[in-house]
């Protein structure tokens, strides 16, 4: 496996400019992942991963199954023991002690027969005091406001089990955006969703990124989606193999070797061509 520095296609070259509206961008300039490593027993899952994730950018992480993509997000969330440092730098290069992270998982496990509504979910996840000690009108108003961000306020009284796959993921996105985070992590958020739901979800994410200047990290196996929406792409397989624009990473020989094709040319690898001629 080649060294990260040798395959890093596009070193971070940013002006350091930052959105002037501190509320809009949550005061964040850059998220730094430095020297992240994760071991499960004697198995090394991640080794010396270094990333810079800037405001207003969607960084997509691609790679083979078992390459450590979801583990990296869980380590960033603090759910997996790791070495290394996660830091958040403001416009003036000052670390923020308690950054806000929003997270949308691939799946949410629950009993589809439960009478729990979307409103109930928000109340359970966000209420710091028992619901009966606060105004129901205020709670409903706040939840509607959160759902309106993803154009889903009409779902507030819908049973969780009655939501379509796309509706559920938009609800989870609204939950992840309450409050507006410094960093939004999306772990294959549209797995199993139909094409229309997929497009609605990503169009919503793109609109929110522009509106709030969000830093977003997306894990996806759908390279067409990555090509359309990502600003930067990280190829990860235990370590960062290459890092650059979608075009740079997809046309890199390492990506071609892992995925079996040159993505932009949509052609099989030479190895596959040889096999085809032998048949």
PDB file of C-alpha atoms in Angstrom:
ATOM      1  CA  UNK A   1       0.000   0.000   0.000  1.00  0.00           C
ATOM      2  CA  UNK A   2       1.378   3.341  -1.011  1.00  0.00           C
ATOM      3  CA  UNK A   3       2.111   6.056   1.489  1.00  0.00           C
ATOM      4  CA  UNK A   4      -0.516   8.704   2.010  1.00  0.00           C
ATOM      5  CA  UNK A   5       1.768  11.615   1.125  1.00  0.00           C
ATOM      6  CA  UNK A   6       2.702  10.015  -2.185  1.00  0.00           C
ATOM      7  CA  UNK A   7      -0.899   9.547  -3.269  1.00  0.00           C
ATOM      8  CA  UNK A   8      -2.407  12.761  -1.940  1.00  0.00           C
ATOM      9  CA  UNK A   9      -3.506  14.334  -5.193  1.00  0.00           C
ATOM     10  CA  UNK A  10      -4.440  17.790  -4.069  1.00  0.00           C
ATOM     11  CA  UNK A  11      -2.922  19.192  -0.896  1.00  0.00           C
ATOM     12  CA  UNK A  12      -5.102  21.556   1.124  1.00  0.00           C
ATOM     13  CA  UNK A  13      -4.673  24.966  -0.464  1.00  0.00           C
ATOM     14  CA  UNK A  14      -7.283  27.271   1.025  1.00  0.00           C
ATOM     15  CA  UNK A  15      -7.313  30.998   1.451  1.00  0.00           C
ATOM     16  CA  UNK A  16      -8.525  30.701   5.028  1.00  0.00           C
ATOM     17  CA  UNK A  17     -11.508  32.908   4.188  1.00  0.00           C
ATOM     18  CA  UNK A  18     -14.515  32.243   6.326  1.00  0.00           C
ATOM     19  CA  UNK A  19     -18.185  33.060   6.160  1.00  0.00           C
ATOM     20  CA  UNK A  20     -18.740  36.430   7.808  1.00  0.00           C
ATOM     21  CA  UNK A  21     -22.048  35.307   9.304  1.00  0.00           C
ATOM     22  CA  UNK A  22     -20.977  33.453  12.443  1.00  0.00           C
ATOM     23  CA  UNK A  23     -24.494  32.152  13.030  1.00  0.00           C
ATOM     24  CA  UNK A  24     -24.725  30.824   9.520  1.00  0.00           C
ATOM     25  CA  UNK A  25     -21.547  28.776   9.680  1.00  0.00           C
ATOM     26  CA  UNK A  26     -21.510  28.068  13.418  1.00  0.00           C
ATOM     27  CA  UNK A  27     -18.172  29.888  13.690  1.00  0.00           C
ATOM     28  CA  UNK A  28     -16.298  26.979  12.155  1.00  0.00           C
ATOM     29  CA  UNK A  29     -13.484  27.209   9.642  1.00  0.00           C
ATOM     30  CA  UNK A  30     -11.947  23.780   9.598  1.00  0.00           C
ATOM     31  CA  UNK A  31     -12.261  20.349  11.161  1.00  0.00           C
ATOM     32  CA  UNK A  32      -8.953  18.551  11.508  1.00  0.00           C
ATOM     33  CA  UNK A  33      -8.606  14.805  11.896  1.00  0.00           C
ATOM     34  CA  UNK A  34      -5.003  14.199  12.890  1.00  0.00           C
ATOM     35  CA  UNK A  35      -3.229  10.853  13.155  1.00  0.00           C
ATOM     36  CA  UNK A  36      -6.407   8.839  13.733  1.00  0.00           C
ATOM     37  CA  UNK A  37      -5.752   5.136  14.307  1.00  0.00           C
ATOM     38  CA  UNK A  38      -8.152   2.409  15.453  1.00  0.00           C
ATOM     39  CA  UNK A  39      -7.354  -1.142  16.497  1.00  0.00           C
ATOM     40  CA  UNK A  40      -9.872  -3.880  17.262  1.00  0.00           C
ATOM     41  CA  UNK A  41      -7.781  -6.311  19.269  1.00  0.00           C
ATOM     42  CA  UNK A  42      -4.839  -7.228  17.065  1.00  0.00           C
ATOM     43  CA  UNK A  43      -6.589  -5.979  13.925  1.00  0.00           C
ATOM     44  CA  UNK A  44      -5.563  -2.546  12.670  1.00  0.00           C
ATOM     45  CA  UNK A  45      -8.670  -0.933  11.156  1.00  0.00           C
ATOM     46  CA  UNK A  46      -7.394   2.625  10.646  1.00  0.00           C
ATOM     47  CA  UNK A  47      -3.805   3.811  10.499  1.00  0.00           C
ATOM     48  CA  UNK A  48      -2.661   7.434  10.745  1.00  0.00           C
ATOM     49  CA  UNK A  49      -5.643   9.058   9.002  1.00  0.00           C
ATOM     50  CA  UNK A  50      -5.295  12.819   8.464  1.00  0.00           C
ATOM     51  CA  UNK A  51      -8.078  14.989   7.010  1.00  0.00           C
ATOM     52  CA  UNK A  52      -8.976  18.674   6.728  1.00  0.00           C
ATOM     53  CA  UNK A  53     -12.704  19.337   6.307  1.00  0.00           C
ATOM     54  CA  UNK A  54     -13.626  22.937   5.534  1.00  0.00           C
ATOM     55  CA  UNK A  55     -16.819  24.955   5.936  1.00  0.00           C
ATOM     56  CA  UNK A  56     -19.240  24.690   3.066  1.00  0.00           C
ATOM     57  CA  UNK A  57     -17.620  21.553   1.679  1.00  0.00           C
ATOM     58  CA  UNK A  58     -19.020  18.078   1.227  1.00  0.00           C
ATOM     59  CA  UNK A  59     -16.238  15.545   1.636  1.00  0.00           C
ATOM     60  CA  UNK A  60     -17.136  12.054   0.440  1.00  0.00           C
ATOM     61  CA  UNK A  61     -15.337   8.996   1.762  1.00  0.00           C
ATOM     62  CA  UNK A  62     -15.269   6.013  -0.576  1.00  0.00           C
ATOM     63  CA  UNK A  63     -13.489   2.690  -0.463  1.00  0.00           C
ATOM     64  CA  UNK A  64     -13.973  -1.069  -0.305  1.00  0.00           C
ATOM     65  CA  UNK A  65     -16.120  -2.806   2.296  1.00  0.00           C
ATOM     66  CA  UNK A  66     -14.145  -3.247   5.493  1.00  0.00           C
ATOM     67  CA  UNK A  67     -11.932  -0.273   4.661  1.00  0.00           C
ATOM     68  CA  UNK A  68     -12.787   1.561   7.885  1.00  0.00           C
ATOM     69  CA  UNK A  69     -15.196   4.210   6.575  1.00  0.00           C
ATOM     70  CA  UNK A  70     -17.944   3.791   9.180  1.00  0.00           C
ATOM     71  CA  UNK A  71     -15.344   3.167  11.869  1.00  0.00           C
ATOM     72  CA  UNK A  72     -13.808   6.552  11.087  1.00  0.00           C
ATOM     73  CA  UNK A  73     -17.144   8.318  11.608  1.00  0.00           C
ATOM     74  CA  UNK A  74     -17.766   6.431  14.848  1.00  0.00           C
ATOM     75  CA  UNK A  75     -14.294   7.402  16.039  1.00  0.00           C
ATOM     76  CA  UNK A  76     -15.038  11.042  15.203  1.00  0.00           C
ATOM     77  CA  UNK A  77     -18.242  10.743  17.235  1.00  0.00           C
ATOM     78  CA  UNK A  78     -16.281   9.278  20.137  1.00  0.00           C
ATOM     79  CA  UNK A  79     -18.126   5.949  19.960  1.00  0.00           C
ATOM     80  CA  UNK A  80     -14.973   3.999  19.077  1.00  0.00           C
ATOM     81  CA  UNK A  81     -11.729   4.111  21.020  1.00  0.00           C
ATOM     82  CA  UNK A  82      -8.967   5.658  18.932  1.00  0.00           C
ATOM     83  CA  UNK A  83      -5.655   7.436  19.030  1.00  0.00           C
ATOM     84  CA  UNK A  84      -5.114  10.813  17.410  1.00  0.00           C
ATOM     85  CA  UNK A  85      -6.899  14.131  17.699  1.00  0.00           C
ATOM     86  CA  UNK A  86     -10.078  15.696  16.374  1.00  0.00           C
ATOM     87  CA  UNK A  87      -9.963  19.499  16.488  1.00  0.00           C
ATOM     88  CA  UNK A  88     -12.243  22.293  15.319  1.00  0.00           C
ATOM     89  CA  UNK A  89     -10.624  25.534  14.268  1.00  0.00           C
ATOM     90  CA  UNK A  90     -12.515  28.795  14.101  1.00  0.00           C
ATOM     91  CA  UNK A  91     -11.857  31.623  11.681  1.00  0.00           C
ATOM     92  CA  UNK A  92      -9.071  32.805  13.956  1.00  0.00           C
ATOM     93  CA  UNK A  93      -7.491  29.351  14.357  1.00  0.00           C
ATOM     94  CA  UNK A  94      -8.834  28.841  17.872  1.00  0.00           C
ATOM     95  CA  UNK A  95      -9.941  25.398  18.974  1.00  0.00           C
ATOM     96  CA  UNK A  96     -13.568  25.048  19.986  1.00  0.00           C
ATOM     97  CA  UNK A  97     -13.943  23.024  23.163  1.00  0.00           C
ATOM     98  CA  UNK A  98     -17.374  21.531  22.540  1.00  0.00           C
ATOM     99  CA  UNK A  99     -18.243  21.387  18.826  1.00  0.00           C
ATOM    100  CA  UNK A 100     -21.682  20.207  17.798  1.00  0.00           C
ATOM    101  CA  UNK A 101     -21.791  17.103  15.593  1.00  0.00           C
ATOM    102  CA  UNK A 102     -24.886  15.957  13.711  1.00  0.00           C
ATOM    103  CA  UNK A 103     -25.096  12.318  12.637  1.00  0.00           C
ATOM    104  CA  UNK A 104     -27.408  10.482  10.239  1.00  0.00           C
ATOM    105  CA  UNK A 105     -26.966   6.686  10.438  1.00  0.00           C
ATOM    106  CA  UNK A 106     -27.531   4.193   7.670  1.00  0.00           C
ATOM    107  CA  UNK A 107     -30.455   2.612   9.503  1.00  0.00           C
ATOM    108  CA  UNK A 108     -32.610   3.278  12.549  1.00  0.00           C
ATOM    109  CA  UNK A 109     -33.824   0.095  14.237  1.00  0.00           C
ATOM    110  CA  UNK A 110     -37.308   0.278  15.732  1.00  0.00           C
ATOM    111  CA  UNK A 111     -40.537  -1.721  15.867  1.00  0.00           C
ATOM    112  CA  UNK A 112     -42.570  -0.633  12.837  1.00  0.00           C
ATOM    113  CA  UNK A 113     -45.738  -1.476  14.773  1.00  0.00           C
ATOM    114  CA  UNK A 114     -44.992   1.041  17.506  1.00  0.00           C
ATOM    115  CA  UNK A 115     -47.399   3.985  17.832  1.00  0.00           C
ATOM    116  CA  UNK A 116     -44.410   6.321  18.311  1.00  0.00           C
ATOM    117  CA  UNK A 117     -44.738   9.412  16.133  1.00  0.00           C
ATOM    118  CA  UNK A 118     -42.125  11.739  14.684  1.00  0.00           C
ATOM    119  CA  UNK A 119     -43.062  14.262  17.374  1.00  0.00           C
ATOM    120  CA  UNK A 120     -42.463  11.603  20.049  1.00  0.00           C
ATOM    121  CA  UNK A 121     -39.015  10.870  18.593  1.00  0.00           C
ATOM    122  CA  UNK A 122     -37.977  14.518  18.774  1.00  0.00           C
ATOM    123  CA  UNK A 123     -39.323  14.867  22.299  1.00  0.00           C
ATOM    124  CA  UNK A 124     -37.387  11.820  23.507  1.00  0.00           C
ATOM    125  CA  UNK A 125     -34.147  12.849  21.795  1.00  0.00           C
ATOM    126  CA  UNK A 126     -34.136  16.573  22.512  1.00  0.00           C
ATOM    127  CA  UNK A 127     -36.073  17.213  25.714  1.00  0.00           C
ATOM    128  CA  UNK A 128     -33.807  17.919  28.671  1.00  0.00           C
ATOM    129  CA  UNK A 129     -36.774  18.039  31.024  1.00  0.00           C
ATOM    130  CA  UNK A 130     -39.950  15.882  31.159  1.00  0.00           C
ATOM    131  CA  UNK A 131     -42.476  16.854  28.506  1.00  0.00           C
ATOM    132  CA  UNK A 132     -45.179  17.513  31.092  1.00  0.00           C
ATOM    133  CA  UNK A 133     -43.062  20.281  32.624  1.00  0.00           C
ATOM    134  CA  UNK A 134     -42.993  22.375  29.486  1.00  0.00           C
ATOM    135  CA  UNK A 135     -45.514  23.823  27.061  1.00  0.00           C
ATOM    136  CA  UNK A 136     -46.816  21.360  24.482  1.00  0.00           C
ATOM    137  CA  UNK A 137     -47.367  24.238  22.052  1.00  0.00           C
ATOM    138  CA  UNK A 138     -43.734  25.288  22.396  1.00  0.00           C
ATOM    139  CA  UNK A 139     -42.516  21.731  21.797  1.00  0.00           C
ATOM    140  CA  UNK A 140     -44.688  21.289  18.719  1.00  0.00           C
ATOM    141  CA  UNK A 141     -43.620  24.669  17.357  1.00  0.00           C
ATOM    142  CA  UNK A 142     -39.932  23.818  17.851  1.00  0.00           C
ATOM    143  CA  UNK A 143     -40.268  20.392  16.206  1.00  0.00           C
ATOM    144  CA  UNK A 144     -42.158  21.870  13.255  1.00  0.00           C
ATOM    145  CA  UNK A 145     -39.395  24.432  12.877  1.00  0.00           C
ATOM    146  CA  UNK A 146     -36.763  21.670  12.803  1.00  0.00           C
ATOM    147  CA  UNK A 147     -38.731  19.589  10.304  1.00  0.00           C
ATOM    148  CA  UNK A 148     -39.351  22.629   8.102  1.00  0.00           C
ATOM    149  CA  UNK A 149     -35.600  22.865   7.513  1.00  0.00           C
ATOM    150  CA  UNK A 150     -35.862  19.633   5.499  1.00  0.00           C
ATOM    151  CA  UNK A 151     -39.357  20.455   4.158  1.00  0.00           C
ATOM    152  CA  UNK A 152     -40.985  17.733   6.262  1.00  0.00           C
ATOM    153  CA  UNK A 153     -43.112  19.558   8.835  1.00  0.00           C
ATOM    154  CA  UNK A 154     -46.170  17.688   7.501  1.00  0.00           C
ATOM    155  CA  UNK A 155     -44.698  14.490   8.984  1.00  0.00           C
ATOM    156  CA  UNK A 156     -44.809  15.670  12.598  1.00  0.00           C
ATOM    157  CA  UNK A 157     -47.728  13.423  13.623  1.00  0.00           C
ATOM    158  CA  UNK A 158     -46.894  10.520  11.312  1.00  0.00           C
ATOM    159  CA  UNK A 159     -46.164   7.178  12.950  1.00  0.00           C
ATOM    160  CA  UNK A 160     -42.521   6.194  12.583  1.00  0.00           C
ATOM    161  CA  UNK A 161     -43.537   2.854  11.093  1.00  0.00           C
ATOM    162  CA  UNK A 162     -45.636   4.584   8.431  1.00  0.00           C
ATOM    163  CA  UNK A 163     -42.742   6.629   7.040  1.00  0.00           C
ATOM    164  CA  UNK A 164     -41.204   5.725   3.704  1.00  0.00           C
ATOM    165  CA  UNK A 165     -37.447   5.193   3.591  1.00  0.00           C
ATOM    166  CA  UNK A 166     -36.877   8.675   2.192  1.00  0.00           C
ATOM    167  CA  UNK A 167     -39.198  10.303   4.723  1.00  0.00           C
ATOM    168  CA  UNK A 168     -37.464   8.545   7.614  1.00  0.00           C
ATOM    169  CA  UNK A 169     -34.041   9.722   6.488  1.00  0.00           C
ATOM    170  CA  UNK A 170     -35.264  13.314   6.153  1.00  0.00           C
ATOM    171  CA  UNK A 171     -36.645  13.098   9.697  1.00  0.00           C
ATOM    172  CA  UNK A 172     -33.275  11.793  10.928  1.00  0.00           C
ATOM    173  CA  UNK A 173     -31.563  14.604   9.018  1.00  0.00           C
ATOM    174  CA  UNK A 174     -33.815  17.156  10.735  1.00  0.00           C
ATOM    175  CA  UNK A 175     -32.947  15.584  14.081  1.00  0.00           C
ATOM    176  CA  UNK A 176     -29.223  15.791  13.257  1.00  0.00           C
ATOM    177  CA  UNK A 177     -29.643  19.490  12.437  1.00  0.00           C
ATOM    178  CA  UNK A 178     -31.213  20.349  15.804  1.00  0.00           C
ATOM    179  CA  UNK A 179     -29.241  22.375  16.744  1.00  0.00           C
ATOM    180  CA  UNK A 180     -27.369  23.312  13.564  1.00  0.00           C
ATOM    181  CA  UNK A 181     -24.079  21.409  13.909  1.00  0.00           C
ATOM    182  CA  UNK A 182     -20.508  22.384  13.192  1.00  0.00           C
ATOM    183  CA  UNK A 183     -19.997  19.079  11.406  1.00  0.00           C
ATOM    184  CA  UNK A 184     -22.609  16.818   9.776  1.00  0.00           C
ATOM    185  CA  UNK A 185     -21.739  13.119   9.374  1.00  0.00           C
ATOM    186  CA  UNK A 186     -23.768  11.025   6.902  1.00  0.00           C
ATOM    187  CA  UNK A 187     -23.144   7.262   6.982  1.00  0.00           C
ATOM    188  CA  UNK A 188     -24.669   5.844   3.779  1.00  0.00           C
ATOM    189  CA  UNK A 189     -27.863   7.752   4.598  1.00  0.00           C
ATOM    190  CA  UNK A 190     -29.930   6.673   1.580  1.00  0.00           C
ATOM    191  CA  UNK A 191     -29.226   2.948   1.500  1.00  0.00           C
ATOM    192  CA  UNK A 192     -32.312   1.160   0.187  1.00  0.00           C
ATOM    193  CA  UNK A 193     -34.164   4.361  -0.751  1.00  0.00           C
ATOM    194  CA  UNK A 194     -35.744   4.758  -4.197  1.00  0.00           C
ATOM    195  CA  UNK A 195     -34.282   7.143  -6.765  1.00  0.00           C
ATOM    196  CA  UNK A 196     -36.774   9.941  -6.105  1.00  0.00           C
ATOM    197  CA  UNK A 197     -36.185   9.792  -2.346  1.00  0.00           C
ATOM    198  CA  UNK A 198     -32.448   9.732  -2.928  1.00  0.00           C
ATOM    199  CA  UNK A 199     -32.522  12.856  -5.086  1.00  0.00           C
ATOM    200  CA  UNK A 200     -34.765  14.723  -2.627  1.00  0.00           C
ATOM    201  CA  UNK A 201     -32.431  13.852   0.256  1.00  0.00           C
ATOM    202  CA  UNK A 202     -29.237  14.992  -1.460  1.00  0.00           C
ATOM    203  CA  UNK A 203     -30.802  18.103  -2.964  1.00  0.00           C
ATOM    204  CA  UNK A 204     -31.925  19.009   0.562  1.00  0.00           C
ATOM    205  CA  UNK A 205     -28.427  18.387   1.941  1.00  0.00           C
ATOM    206  CA  UNK A 206     -26.898  20.567  -0.781  1.00  0.00           C
ATOM    207  CA  UNK A 207     -29.322  23.394  -0.058  1.00  0.00           C
ATOM    208  CA  UNK A 208     -28.573  23.182   3.672  1.00  0.00           C
ATOM    209  CA  UNK A 209     -24.841  23.164   3.028  1.00  0.00           C
ATOM    210  CA  UNK A 210     -25.112  26.440   1.139  1.00  0.00           C
ATOM    211  CA  UNK A 211     -27.525  28.009   3.620  1.00  0.00           C
ATOM    212  CA  UNK A 212     -25.592  27.142   6.790  1.00  0.00           C
ATOM    213  CA  UNK A 213     -22.068  26.763   5.341  1.00  0.00           C
ATOM    214  CA  UNK A 214     -21.976  23.244   6.795  1.00  0.00           C
ATOM    215  CA  UNK A 215     -18.988  20.948   6.867  1.00  0.00           C
ATOM    216  CA  UNK A 216     -20.308  17.577   5.708  1.00  0.00           C
ATOM    217  CA  UNK A 217     -18.696  14.147   5.610  1.00  0.00           C
ATOM    218  CA  UNK A 218     -20.533  11.551   3.524  1.00  0.00           C
ATOM    219  CA  UNK A 219     -19.898   7.826   3.244  1.00  0.00           C
ATOM    220  CA  UNK A 220     -21.338   6.422   0.029  1.00  0.00           C
ATOM    221  CA  UNK A 221     -20.881   3.515  -2.354  1.00  0.00           C
ATOM    222  CA  UNK A 222     -22.806   5.398  -5.058  1.00  0.00           C
ATOM    223  CA  UNK A 223     -20.043   7.016  -7.068  1.00  0.00           C
ATOM    224  CA  UNK A 224     -22.528   8.812  -9.333  1.00  0.00           C
ATOM    225  CA  UNK A 225     -23.882  10.620  -6.275  1.00  0.00           C
ATOM    226  CA  UNK A 226     -20.353  11.361  -5.085  1.00  0.00           C
ATOM    227  CA  UNK A 227     -19.425  12.779  -8.490  1.00  0.00           C
ATOM    228  CA  UNK A 228     -22.520  15.014  -8.517  1.00  0.00           C
ATOM    229  CA  UNK A 229     -22.453  16.395  -4.971  1.00  0.00           C
ATOM    230  CA  UNK A 230     -18.961  16.085  -3.468  1.00  0.00           C
ATOM    231  CA  UNK A 231     -16.332  18.816  -3.463  1.00  0.00           C
ATOM    232  CA  UNK A 232     -13.579  16.490  -2.310  1.00  0.00           C
ATOM    233  CA  UNK A 233     -13.210  12.725  -2.242  1.00  0.00           C
ATOM    234  CA  UNK A 234     -11.163  10.583   0.121  1.00  0.00           C
ATOM    235  CA  UNK A 235     -10.289   7.031  -0.932  1.00  0.00           C
ATOM    236  CA  UNK A 236      -9.932   5.091   2.310  1.00  0.00           C
ATOM    237  CA  UNK A 237      -8.763   1.541   2.849  1.00  0.00           C
ATOM    238  CA  UNK A 238      -7.340   1.428   6.344  1.00  0.00           C
ATOM    239  CA  UNK A 239      -5.431   4.600   5.488  1.00  0.00           C
ATOM    240  CA  UNK A 240      -5.965   7.491   3.090  1.00  0.00           C
ATOM    241  CA  UNK A 241      -4.868   6.277  -0.340  1.00  0.00           C
ATOM    242  CA  UNK A 242      -5.726   9.435  -2.253  1.00  0.00           C
ATOM    243  CA  UNK A 243      -7.434  12.755  -1.678  1.00  0.00           C
ATOM    244  CA  UNK A 244      -8.656  15.284  -4.221  1.00  0.00           C
ATOM    245  CA  UNK A 245     -11.526  16.389  -6.436  1.00  0.00           C
ATOM    246  CA  UNK A 246     -13.942  13.694  -7.698  1.00  0.00           C
ATOM    247  CA  UNK A 247     -12.313  13.773 -11.127  1.00  0.00           C
ATOM    248  CA  UNK A 248      -8.809  13.436  -9.707  1.00  0.00           C
ATOM    249  CA  UNK A 249      -9.658  10.584  -7.384  1.00  0.00           C
ATOM    250  CA  UNK A 250     -11.894   8.666  -9.798  1.00  0.00           C
ATOM    251  CA  UNK A 251      -9.271   8.785 -12.544  1.00  0.00           C
ATOM    252  CA  UNK A 252      -6.465   7.733 -10.220  1.00  0.00           C
ATOM    253  CA  UNK A 253      -5.020   4.289 -10.906  1.00  0.00           C
ATOM    254  CA  UNK A 254      -5.498   3.243  -7.269  1.00  0.00           C
ATOM    255  CA  UNK A 255      -9.249   3.903  -7.525  1.00  0.00           C
ATOM    256  CA  UNK A 256      -9.350   2.079 -10.844  1.00  0.00           C
ATOM    257  CA  UNK A 257      -7.657  -0.908  -9.262  1.00  0.00           C
ATOM    258  CA  UNK A 258     -10.052  -1.007  -6.281  1.00  0.00           C
ATOM    259  CA  UNK A 259     -13.322  -0.435  -8.162  1.00  0.00           C
ATOM    260  CA  UNK A 260     -12.363  -2.212 -11.374  1.00  0.00           C
ATOM    261  CA  UNK A 261     -13.001   0.679 -13.751  1.00  0.00           C
ATOM    262  CA  UNK A 262     -11.994   4.193 -14.691  1.00  0.00           C
ATOM    263  CA  UNK A 263     -15.114   5.970 -13.475  1.00  0.00           C
ATOM    264  CA  UNK A 264     -15.211   8.924 -15.854  1.00  0.00           C
ATOM    265  CA  UNK A 265     -14.325   6.859 -18.909  1.00  0.00           C
ATOM    266  CA  UNK A 266     -16.735   4.098 -17.812  1.00  0.00           C
ATOM    267  CA  UNK A 267     -14.434   1.484 -19.253  1.00  0.00           C
ATOM    268  CA  UNK A 268     -13.348  -1.862 -17.813  1.00  0.00           C
ATOM    269  CA  UNK A 269      -9.774  -2.175 -16.612  1.00  0.00           C
ATOM    270  CA  UNK A 270      -7.166  -3.631 -18.940  1.00  0.00           C
ATOM    271  CA  UNK A 271      -7.244  -6.777 -16.817  1.00  0.00           C
ATOM    272  CA  UNK A 272     -10.966  -7.228 -17.500  1.00  0.00           C
ATOM    273  CA  UNK A 273     -10.453  -6.519 -21.209  1.00  0.00           C
ATOM    274  CA  UNK A 274      -7.851  -9.271 -21.359  1.00  0.00           C
ATOM    275  CA  UNK A 275     -10.242 -11.683 -19.659  1.00  0.00           C
ATOM    276  CA  UNK A 276     -12.980 -10.775 -22.127  1.00  0.00           C
ATOM    277  CA  UNK A 277     -10.702 -11.449 -25.112  1.00  0.00           C
ATOM    278  CA  UNK A 278      -9.763 -14.841 -23.690  1.00  0.00           C
ATOM    279  CA  UNK A 279     -13.385 -16.024 -23.623  1.00  0.00           C
TER     280      UNK A 279
END
